[in-house]
Amino acid sequence: MKALILVGGFGTRLRPLTLSVPKPLVDFGNKPMILHQIEALKEVGVTEVVLAINYQPEVMLNFLKDFESKLGIKITCSQETEPLGTAGPLALARDKLADGSGEPFFVLNSDVINEYPFTEIIQFHKSHGGEATIMVTKVDEPSKYGVVVMEEETGKVERFVEKPKGFVGNKINAGIYLLNPSVLDRIELKPTSIEKEVFPRIAADNGLFAMVLPGFWMDIGQPRDYITGLRLYLDSLRKKAPAKLASGTHVLGNVLVHETAVIGEGCLIGPDVAVGPGCVVEAGVRLSRCTVMRGARVKQHACISSSIIGWHSTVGMWARVENMTILGEDVHVCDEVYSNGGVVLPHKEIKSSILKPEIVM
Amino acid sequence: MAGSEQRVVAVILVGGPTKGTRFRPLSLNVPKPLFPIAGQPMVHHPISACRRIPNLVQIYLVGFYEEREFALYVSSISNELRLPVRYLREDKPRGSAGGLYSFRDYIMEDSPSHIVLLNCDVCSSFPLPDMLEAHKKYGGMGTLLVNKVSAESANQFGELVADPETNELLHYTEKPETFVSDLINCGVYIFTPNIFNAIEDVLQQKKDRANLRRISSFEALHSATKALPADYVRLDQDILSPLAGKKELYTYQTLDFWEQIKTPGMSLRCSGLYLSQFRHASPHLLASGDGKRSATIIGDVYIHPSAKVHPTAKIGPNVSISANARIGAGARLIHCIILDDVEIMENAVVIHSIVGWKSTIGKWSRVQGEGDHNAKLGITILGEAVDVEDEVVVVNSIVLPNKTLNVSVQEEIIL
């Protein structure tokens, strides 16, 4: 079985992190975002994953070399030379996706994290016999998104309404599709929107069905949602694989600590914290609702909350970092400094406090 | 001394990618030394100045960037000037004097009688031939280019005291807290090869001290300055400062403009200074036009030959337009740098701004800065591939690459 992951884009909303690596390679829960999806696809029997990319192909390709053999799944790239929208990339990767077996293929949006219930999706798709399955998720403010209007019992999709003014429904496109190869015949190799052009036509032919995504869903394309997403992800780990989470007197709530990370004495870590590979958290540190990425060091007595600490950065002794502070790669916050929402570009040293949210270039 | 053996080698320090983050966001796309100022890469201006020195035989660019970042430029400039220009990459930070010393074999290969050392991000008229003559008359080991500035701004630089008669350097101190002098170090030097002996002495002293002294762990934790490795030698503090007053170092004062190009705001200002220098030295490089067959040009303007400017546009003063840019009908550009492949649509206005490569400026949109070259948000900077939609206003903002602005913004940094 095959899958296509729509990677695209410059990931500008996740800057400064995406100034160092392309967005799919930004770590989430201690591993590159895209790895969560690739691993879940492998588990359900996908043998080849095609990444539809248009930015920094060399970096993505290097990453693939490392992971193809480790994971035992074939990973290839399909590179757009001009932006093809949300459907065009499928046409571009046509030859890889339609392998003659007649099997449906997955299409995933790379920014989205969830529980990847791929087995249930395959079952649903078989049972309705339609051309395409789209996963939807319930949200509180549907008017911010495109709403999918569907028949409750069968899941048959009637129409899509982009940013509706009144209430038409509260289910939105979750960015996961399972499509029959015949869908590829509907897509030309040009900039095309899957929601505006392709799906409405399939819906008109009564071939499009929607299933409500069980479990959590989050678009982690921006820092605030990344932090919320981590909480949801760790919650889900607590239910499904609690052994992966850290435990001990220094742990509060759900905390993920990589096996190569070191935590000192007298720390209090959690809730909702991920400490990445090779990180060093020295004695007396308080971490809550934050991510500490690979190779970062948090020095003694520091306190970090609701923030993201980028690769190989350091947070100094007695420093206090909070309120959506995002440190890019190799940023060094000096001892005793306070950062209230500082967004710091890579390779900087913060010597004086940032009292209110500010971008430091 | 034999006149025929007066060969000169120039060394231009270009810095590296993780130093000088002050030049962001432009340095996210291009190494600062290659950023265009008055239509030419920044490093081109000191290189052209060196070329005016008689008997100049070699130019070295020394820095921390990867070789491939400079490969194309170095090969094309060597060709153009018919002069060997070579980029040497420093393997680790050794300080300005340490770096120079580490490449002494290359520098001394041509047995030069004099070595010119310049910092790439200095904007100056570089009076090198006259400075060299003065250096020869003084007969010392080194001559520094100096400039008089306002007393308030002096402490941002190295302040020095010179003998008004002999021009000898009597005292030098780097960024002092209290006022020492309004005469400052411009970052342009001429040395005789003995400079290497002086650096070697300092290196040896540091090595001896490191061997003798055992710093206690208490001292190491509380030392006011970061401990520098033994082979790190700074030119100003470790070489020049101790040699002041020993009849080895002299000064030569520049009476023309002098600025440091540390920020994008300053690159815009310095672009203007070089354009006004072209007005005197090479007016053929500047554009002209009266609105009839070609666009109206006010003041000093540089337009790359491949750029297209509509005759109804009005350009200047202080505008530099790079290759393949397209300026539409009725556009107005004042005090700005327009980089390669930019498209400016009809009736748009750009003032006190830098518009990045491949960006587009929509119809009737307005992109402007206040014009304070030193303030963080004093000019507007659009990174590579930024699209400003029709009628949008962007004031005093910095926009990182690959963004689209469809609403007006003021005083913002957009990542």
Short mmCIF file of C-alpha atoms in Angstrom, two decimals, chain B residues 22 153 156-157 259-270 370-379:
data_model
loop_
_atom_site.label_atom_id
_atom_site.label_comp_id
_atom_site.label_asym_id
_atom_site.label_seq_id
_atom_site.Cartn_x
_atom_site.Cartn_y
_atom_site.Cartn_z
CA ARG B 22 22.95 42.32 13.27
CA SER B 153 29.69 58.29 19.63
CA GLN B 156 31.49 52.60 20.24
CA PHE B 157 34.92 52.29 18.66
CA GLU B 259 31.00 54.39 8.50
CA GLN B 260 30.69 50.81 9.66
CA ILE B 261 28.18 48.62 7.86
CA LYS B 262 26.84 46.55 10.72
CA THR B 263 23.11 46.66 10.01
CA PRO B 264 20.88 46.72 6.94
CA GLY B 265 20.01 50.33 7.80
CA MET B 266 23.66 51.28 7.53
CA SER B 267 24.02 49.41 4.24
CA LEU B 268 21.37 51.72 2.81
CA ARG B 269 23.17 54.78 4.14
CA CYS B 270 26.56 53.58 2.88
CA GLU B 370 11.42 56.39 8.71
CA GLY B 371 15.01 56.61 7.59
CA ASP B 372 16.75 56.15 10.94
CA HIS B 373 19.64 53.96 9.83
CA ASN B 374 20.58 52.98 13.34
CA ALA B 375 17.20 52.08 14.81
CA LYS B 376 16.09 48.46 14.87
CA LEU B 377 12.98 49.26 12.84
CA GLY B 378 14.25 52.46 11.24
CA ILE B 379 13.98 51.26 7.65
#
